[in-house]
Coordinates of N, CA and C in Angstrom, one line a residue:
M1 N 144.8 -247.3 50.2 CA 145.6 -248.5 50.7 C 147.1 -248.2 50.4
W2 N 147.8 -248.4 51.5 CA 149.3 -248.4 51.4 C 149.9 -249.5 50.9
P3 N 151.0 -249.2 50.0 CA 151.7 -250.4 49.4 C 152.3 -251.2 50.5
K4 N 152.5 -252.5 50.4 CA 153.2 -253.3 51.5 C 154.6 -252.7 52.0
W5 N 155.3 -252.2 51.1 CA 156.6 -251.7 51.6 C 156.5 -250.5 52.6
V6 N 155.4 -249.8 52.6 CA 155.2 -248.8 53.4 C 154.9 -249.3 54.8
E7 N 154.1 -250.3 54.9 CA 153.6 -251.0 55.9 C 154.8 -251.7 56.7
R8 N 155.9 -252.1 55.9 CA 156.9 -252.7 56.6 C 158.0 -251.7 56.9
G9 N 157.9 -250.5 56.7 CA 158.8 -249.4 56.9 C 159.9 -249.5 56.1
M10 N 159.7 -250.0 54.9 CA 160.7 -249.9 53.7 C 160.7 -248.6 53.1
R11 N 161.8 -248.2 52.3 CA 162.0 -247.0 51.6 C 161.4 -247.2 50.2
S12 N 160.9 -246.1 49.6 CA 160.5 -246.1 48.3 C 161.7 -246.1 47.2
K13 N 162.7 -245.6 47.6 CA 164.0 -245.5 46.7 C 165.2 -246.1 47.4
E14 N 166.1 -246.5 46.7 CA 167.4 -247.0 47.2 C 168.5 -245.9 47.3
T15 N 168.2 -244.7 47.1 CA 169.3 -243.8 47.2 C 170.0 -243.8 48.6
M16 N 171.3 -243.7 48.5 CA 172.1 -243.8 49.9 C 172.7 -242.4 50.2
A17 N 172.9 -241.5 49.2 CA 173.6 -240.3 49.6 C 172.9 -239.2 48.6
Y18 N 172.8 -238.0 49.1 CA 172.3 -236.8 48.4 C 173.3 -235.8 48.5
V19 N 173.9 -235.4 47.3 CA 174.9 -234.3 47.3 C 174.4 -233.0 47.1
M20 N 174.7 -232.1 48.1 CA 174.3 -230.7 48.2 C 175.3 -229.6 48.1
A21 N 175.0 -228.4 47.7 CA 175.8 -227.4 47.8 C 175.4 -226.3 48.8
A22 N 176.4 -225.8 49.6 CA 176.0 -224.8 50.5 C 176.7 -223.5 49.9
G23 N 175.9 -222.4 49.7 CA 176.3 -221.3 49.0 C 176.3 -221.3 47.5
D24 N 177.3 -221.1 46.9 CA 177.4 -221.2 45.4 C 177.0 -222.5 44.8
G25 N 176.4 -222.5 43.7 CA 175.8 -223.6 43.2 C 176.7 -224.9 43.0
L26 N 178.0 -224.7 42.7 CA 178.9 -225.7 42.7 C 178.5 -227.1 41.8
V27 N 177.9 -226.7 40.6 CA 177.2 -227.6 39.8 C 178.3 -228.7 39.4
K28 N 179.4 -228.2 38.8 CA 180.4 -229.3 38.3 C 180.9 -230.0 39.4
E29 N 181.1 -229.4 40.5 CA 181.7 -230.3 41.7 C 180.7 -231.3 42.2
R30 N 179.3 -231.0 42.3 CA 178.3 -231.9 42.6 C 178.2 -233.0 41.7
M31 N 178.1 -232.7 40.3 CA 178.0 -233.7 39.3 C 179.2 -234.7 39.4
G32 N 180.4 -234.1 39.6 CA 181.6 -234.9 39.7 C 181.6 -235.9 40.8
L33 N 181.1 -235.4 42.0 CA 181.0 -236.2 43.2 C 179.9 -237.3 42.9
V34 N 178.8 -236.8 42.4 CA 177.7 -237.8 42.1 C 178.2 -239.1 41.2
Q35 N 179.0 -238.6 40.2 CA 179.5 -239.7 39.4 C 180.4 -240.5 40.1
E36 N 181.3 -239.9 40.9 CA 182.4 -240.8 41.5 C 181.6 -241.8 42.4
L37 N 180.6 -241.4 43.3 CA 180.1 -242.2 44.2 C 179.2 -243.3 43.5
R38 N 178.5 -242.9 42.4 CA 177.8 -244.0 41.5 C 178.9 -245.1 41.1
E39 N 179.9 -244.7 40.6 CA 181.1 -245.6 40.1 C 181.4 -246.5 41.2
A40 N 181.4 -246.0 42.5 CA 181.8 -246.9 43.6 C 180.8 -247.7 44.1
G41 N 179.5 -247.6 43.4 CA 178.5 -248.5 43.9 C 177.5 -247.9 44.9
I42 N 177.7 -246.6 45.1 CA 176.8 -246.0 46.1 C 175.7 -245.1 45.4
R43 N 174.5 -245.5 45.5 CA 173.4 -244.9 44.8 C 173.3 -243.4 45.5
T44 N 173.4 -242.5 44.5 CA 173.6 -241.0 44.8 C 172.7 -240.2 43.9
D45 N 172.2 -239.1 44.4 CA 171.4 -238.2 43.6 C 171.8 -236.7 44.0
F46 N 171.3 -235.7 43.4 CA 171.4 -234.4 43.7 C 170.3 -233.7 43.0
L47 N 170.0 -232.3 43.5 CA 169.0 -231.4 42.9 C 169.6 -230.8 41.7
A48 N 169.2 -231.0 40.4 CA 169.8 -230.6 39.3 C 169.3 -229.2 39.0
K49 N 169.8 -228.2 39.8 CA 169.6 -226.7 39.6 C 170.9 -226.1 39.7
N50 N 171.0 -224.9 39.0 CA 172.3 -224.3 39.2 C 172.6 -223.7 40.5
K51 N 171.7 -223.1 41.1 CA 172.0 -222.6 42.6 C 170.9 -222.9 43.4
P52 N 170.7 -224.1 43.7 CA 169.6 -224.6 44.7 C 169.8 -224.0 46.1
K53 N 168.7 -223.7 46.7 CA 168.9 -223.3 48.2 C 169.1 -224.6 49.0
L54 N 169.8 -224.5 50.1 CA 170.1 -225.7 50.9 C 168.8 -226.3 51.5
P55 N 167.9 -225.4 52.1 CA 166.7 -226.1 52.4 C 166.0 -226.9 51.4
A56 N 165.9 -226.5 50.3 CA 165.2 -227.2 49.1 C 166.0 -228.5 48.8
Q57 N 167.3 -228.4 49.0 CA 168.1 -229.8 48.8 C 167.9 -230.7 49.9
F58 N 167.9 -230.3 51.1 CA 167.6 -231.2 52.3 C 166.1 -231.7 52.1
A59 N 165.2 -231.0 51.7 CA 163.8 -231.4 51.6 C 163.7 -232.6 50.4
A60 N 164.5 -232.3 49.4 CA 164.5 -233.4 48.3 C 165.1 -234.7 48.8
G61 N 166.2 -234.6 49.5 CA 166.8 -235.9 50.1 C 165.9 -236.5 51.2
E62 N 165.3 -235.7 52.0 CA 164.5 -236.3 53.1 C 163.2 -237.0 52.5
R63 N 162.8 -236.4 51.3 CA 161.6 -237.1 50.7 C 161.9 -238.6 50.3
D64 N 163.1 -238.9 49.9 CA 163.5 -240.1 49.6 C 164.2 -241.0 50.8
E65 N 164.2 -240.3 51.9 CA 164.7 -240.8 53.2 C 166.2 -241.3 53.0
V66 N 167.0 -240.5 52.3 CA 168.4 -240.6 52.1 C 169.2 -240.6 53.4
P67 N 169.9 -241.6 53.7 CA 170.7 -241.6 55.0 C 171.9 -240.7 55.1
F68 N 172.4 -240.3 53.9 CA 173.7 -239.4 53.9 C 173.4 -238.2 53.2
A69 N 173.6 -237.0 53.8 CA 173.5 -235.7 53.1 C 175.0 -235.3 53.0
I70 N 175.5 -235.1 51.8 CA 176.9 -234.8 51.7 C 176.8 -233.2 51.2
I71 N 177.4 -232.4 52.0 CA 177.3 -230.9 51.7 C 178.7 -230.5 51.2
L72 N 178.8 -229.8 50.2 CA 179.9 -229.2 49.6 C 179.9 -227.7 49.7
G73 N 180.9 -227.1 50.4 CA 181.1 -225.7 50.4 C 182.4 -225.3 49.9
G74 N 182.4 -224.0 49.5 CA 183.6 -223.5 48.6 C 184.8 -223.7 49.4
D75 N 184.8 -223.2 50.7 CA 186.0 -223.1 51.6 C 186.4 -224.6 51.9
E76 N 185.6 -225.5 52.1 CA 185.8 -226.7 52.5 C 186.4 -227.4 51.3
L77 N 185.9 -227.3 50.1 CA 186.4 -228.0 49.0 C 187.8 -227.5 48.7
K78 N 188.2 -226.3 48.9 CA 189.5 -225.8 48.7 C 190.5 -226.6 49.8
A79 N 189.9 -227.0 51.0 CA 190.7 -227.5 51.8 C 190.6 -229.1 51.7
G80 N 189.9 -229.6 50.6 CA 189.8 -231.0 50.4 C 188.9 -231.7 51.4
L81 N 187.9 -231.0 51.8 CA 187.0 -231.6 52.7 C 185.4 -231.5 52.2
V82 N 184.5 -232.4 52.8 CA 183.1 -232.4 52.5 C 182.5 -232.6 53.9
T83 N 181.3 -232.1 54.1 CA 180.6 -232.5 55.3 C 179.6 -233.5 55.1
V84 N 179.5 -234.4 56.0 CA 178.5 -235.6 55.8 C 177.6 -235.6 57.0
K85 N 176.3 -235.4 56.7 CA 175.3 -235.6 58.0 C 174.6 -236.9 57.8
E86 N 174.6 -237.7 58.7 CA 173.8 -239.0 58.7 C 172.4 -238.6 59.1
Q87 N 171.4 -239.2 58.4 CA 170.0 -238.8 58.8 C 169.3 -240.3 59.1
R88 N 168.4 -240.2 60.0 CA 167.7 -241.5 60.3 C 166.2 -241.1 60.4
W89 N 165.4 -242.3 60.2 CA 164.0 -242.1 60.3 C 163.5 -243.2 61.3
Q90 N 162.4 -243.1 61.9 CA 161.8 -244.0 62.7 C 160.3 -244.3 62.3
L91 N 159.9 -245.5 62.7 CA 158.6 -245.9 62.3 C 157.8 -246.0 63.6
V92 N 156.8 -245.2 63.9 CA 156.0 -245.2 65.2 C 154.6 -245.3 64.8
D93 N 153.9 -246.2 65.3 CA 152.5 -246.4 65.0 C 152.1 -246.4 63.5
G94 N 153.0 -247.0 62.7 CA 152.8 -247.1 61.3 C 153.1 -245.8 60.5
K95 N 153.7 -244.8 61.1 CA 154.0 -243.5 60.5 C 155.6 -243.3 60.6
K96 N 156.2 -242.8 59.5 CA 157.5 -242.6 59.4 C 157.7 -241.1 59.7
S97 N 158.8 -240.9 60.7 CA 159.3 -239.5 60.8 C 160.7 -239.5 61.0
K98 N 161.4 -238.4 60.5 CA 162.8 -238.1 60.7 C 163.1 -237.9 62.1
V99 N 164.3 -238.5 62.5 CA 164.7 -238.4 63.9 C 165.7 -237.1 63.9
E100 N 165.2 -236.1 64.6 CA 165.9 -234.9 64.5 C 167.2 -234.9 65.2
S101 N 168.3 -234.3 64.9 CA 169.5 -234.4 65.5 C 170.1 -233.0 65.5
A102 N 170.9 -232.9 66.7 CA 171.6 -231.6 66.8 C 172.9 -231.6 66.1
E103 N 173.2 -232.8 65.7 CA 174.5 -233.1 64.9 C 174.6 -232.3 63.6
K104 N 175.7 -231.5 63.5 CA 175.7 -230.8 62.4 C 176.6 -231.4 61.2
G105 N 177.1 -232.5 61.4 CA 177.7 -233.3 60.4 C 179.2 -233.5 60.6
T106 N 179.8 -234.3 60.0 CA 181.3 -234.7 60.1 C 182.0 -234.2 59.0
Q107 N 183.1 -233.6 59.2 CA 184.0 -233.2 58.1 C 184.8 -234.5 57.6
V108 N 184.8 -234.7 56.4 CA 185.6 -235.9 55.8 C 186.4 -235.5 54.7
K109 N 187.6 -236.1 54.6 CA 188.4 -235.7 53.6 C 187.8 -236.2 52.2
R110 N 187.8 -235.2 51.3 CA 187.1 -235.6 50.1 C 187.7 -236.9 49.4
A111 N 189.0 -237.1 49.5 CA 189.6 -238.2 48.9 C 189.2 -239.5 49.5
E112 N 188.8 -239.4 50.8 CA 188.6 -240.7 51.7 C 187.0 -240.9 51.7
L113 N 186.2 -240.1 51.1 CA 184.7 -240.2 51.2 C 184.2 -241.5 51.0
V114 N 184.4 -242.1 49.8 CA 183.8 -243.4 49.5 C 184.1 -244.4 50.6
Q115 N 185.3 -244.5 51.0 CA 185.7 -245.5 51.9 C 184.9 -245.2 53.4
W116 N 184.9 -243.9 53.7 CA 184.3 -243.4 54.9 C 182.8 -243.8 54.9
L117 N 182.2 -243.6 53.8 CA 180.7 -243.9 53.8 C 180.5 -245.4 53.9
K118 N 181.4 -246.1 53.2 CA 181.1 -247.6 53.3 C 181.5 -248.3 54.7
D119 N 182.4 -247.6 55.4 CA 182.7 -248.0 56.7 C 181.7 -247.8 57.9
T120 N 180.9 -246.8 57.6 CA 179.7 -246.4 58.7 C 178.9 -247.5 58.9
Q121 N 178.4 -247.6 60.1 CA 177.3 -248.6 60.4 C 176.0 -248.3 59.6
T122 N 175.7 -247.0 59.6 CA 174.6 -246.6 58.7 C 174.6 -247.3 57.3
Y123 N 175.6 -247.1 56.6 CA 175.8 -247.7 55.3 C 175.5 -249.1 55.3
K124 N 176.2 -250.0 56.2 CA 176.1 -251.3 56.4 C 174.7 -251.7 56.5
E125 N 173.9 -251.0 57.4 CA 172.6 -251.3 57.7 C 171.6 -250.9 56.7
W126 N 171.9 -249.9 55.8 CA 171.0 -249.4 54.8 C 171.3 -249.9 53.5
S127 N 172.5 -250.4 53.3 CA 173.1 -250.7 52.0 C 172.1 -251.5 51.0
N128 N 171.3 -252.3 51.7 CA 170.2 -253.1 50.8 C 169.1 -252.0 50.2
G129 N 169.1 -250.8 50.8 CA 168.0 -249.8 50.5 C 166.7 -250.0 50.8
K130 N 166.5 -250.9 51.7 CA 165.1 -251.3 52.0 C 164.6 -250.9 53.5
W131 N 165.5 -251.0 54.4 CA 165.0 -250.8 55.8 C 165.2 -249.6 56.3
L132 N 164.6 -249.3 57.5 CA 164.8 -248.0 58.2 C 166.3 -247.8 58.5

């Protein structure tokens, strides 16, 4: 028997953003960004490994249906940028699936990330952490 939240299309966790590293592990950078986002009221998580593979990080975020994947890369960070990929799910015949997108993400200035996230329609729709 499925819990009622599944029947209603609700998420099991309220995480809004998942911070990932492309290439080098960037552990300090990921931890710093996670802390900054949490302090701004954005529920955030990351895969606590030194050098996680990008597919494993996406899989971890997708399990929790996290709407924002924030990808850190060495060259981008040097330029003061991060890549944000918005992710969506749909409920069809009582089963959830990720809506696949060709979108590779949006580059956002690192210093403006918190406000950029909060200004998106996705954040406004998902900020209660419960609905698709």
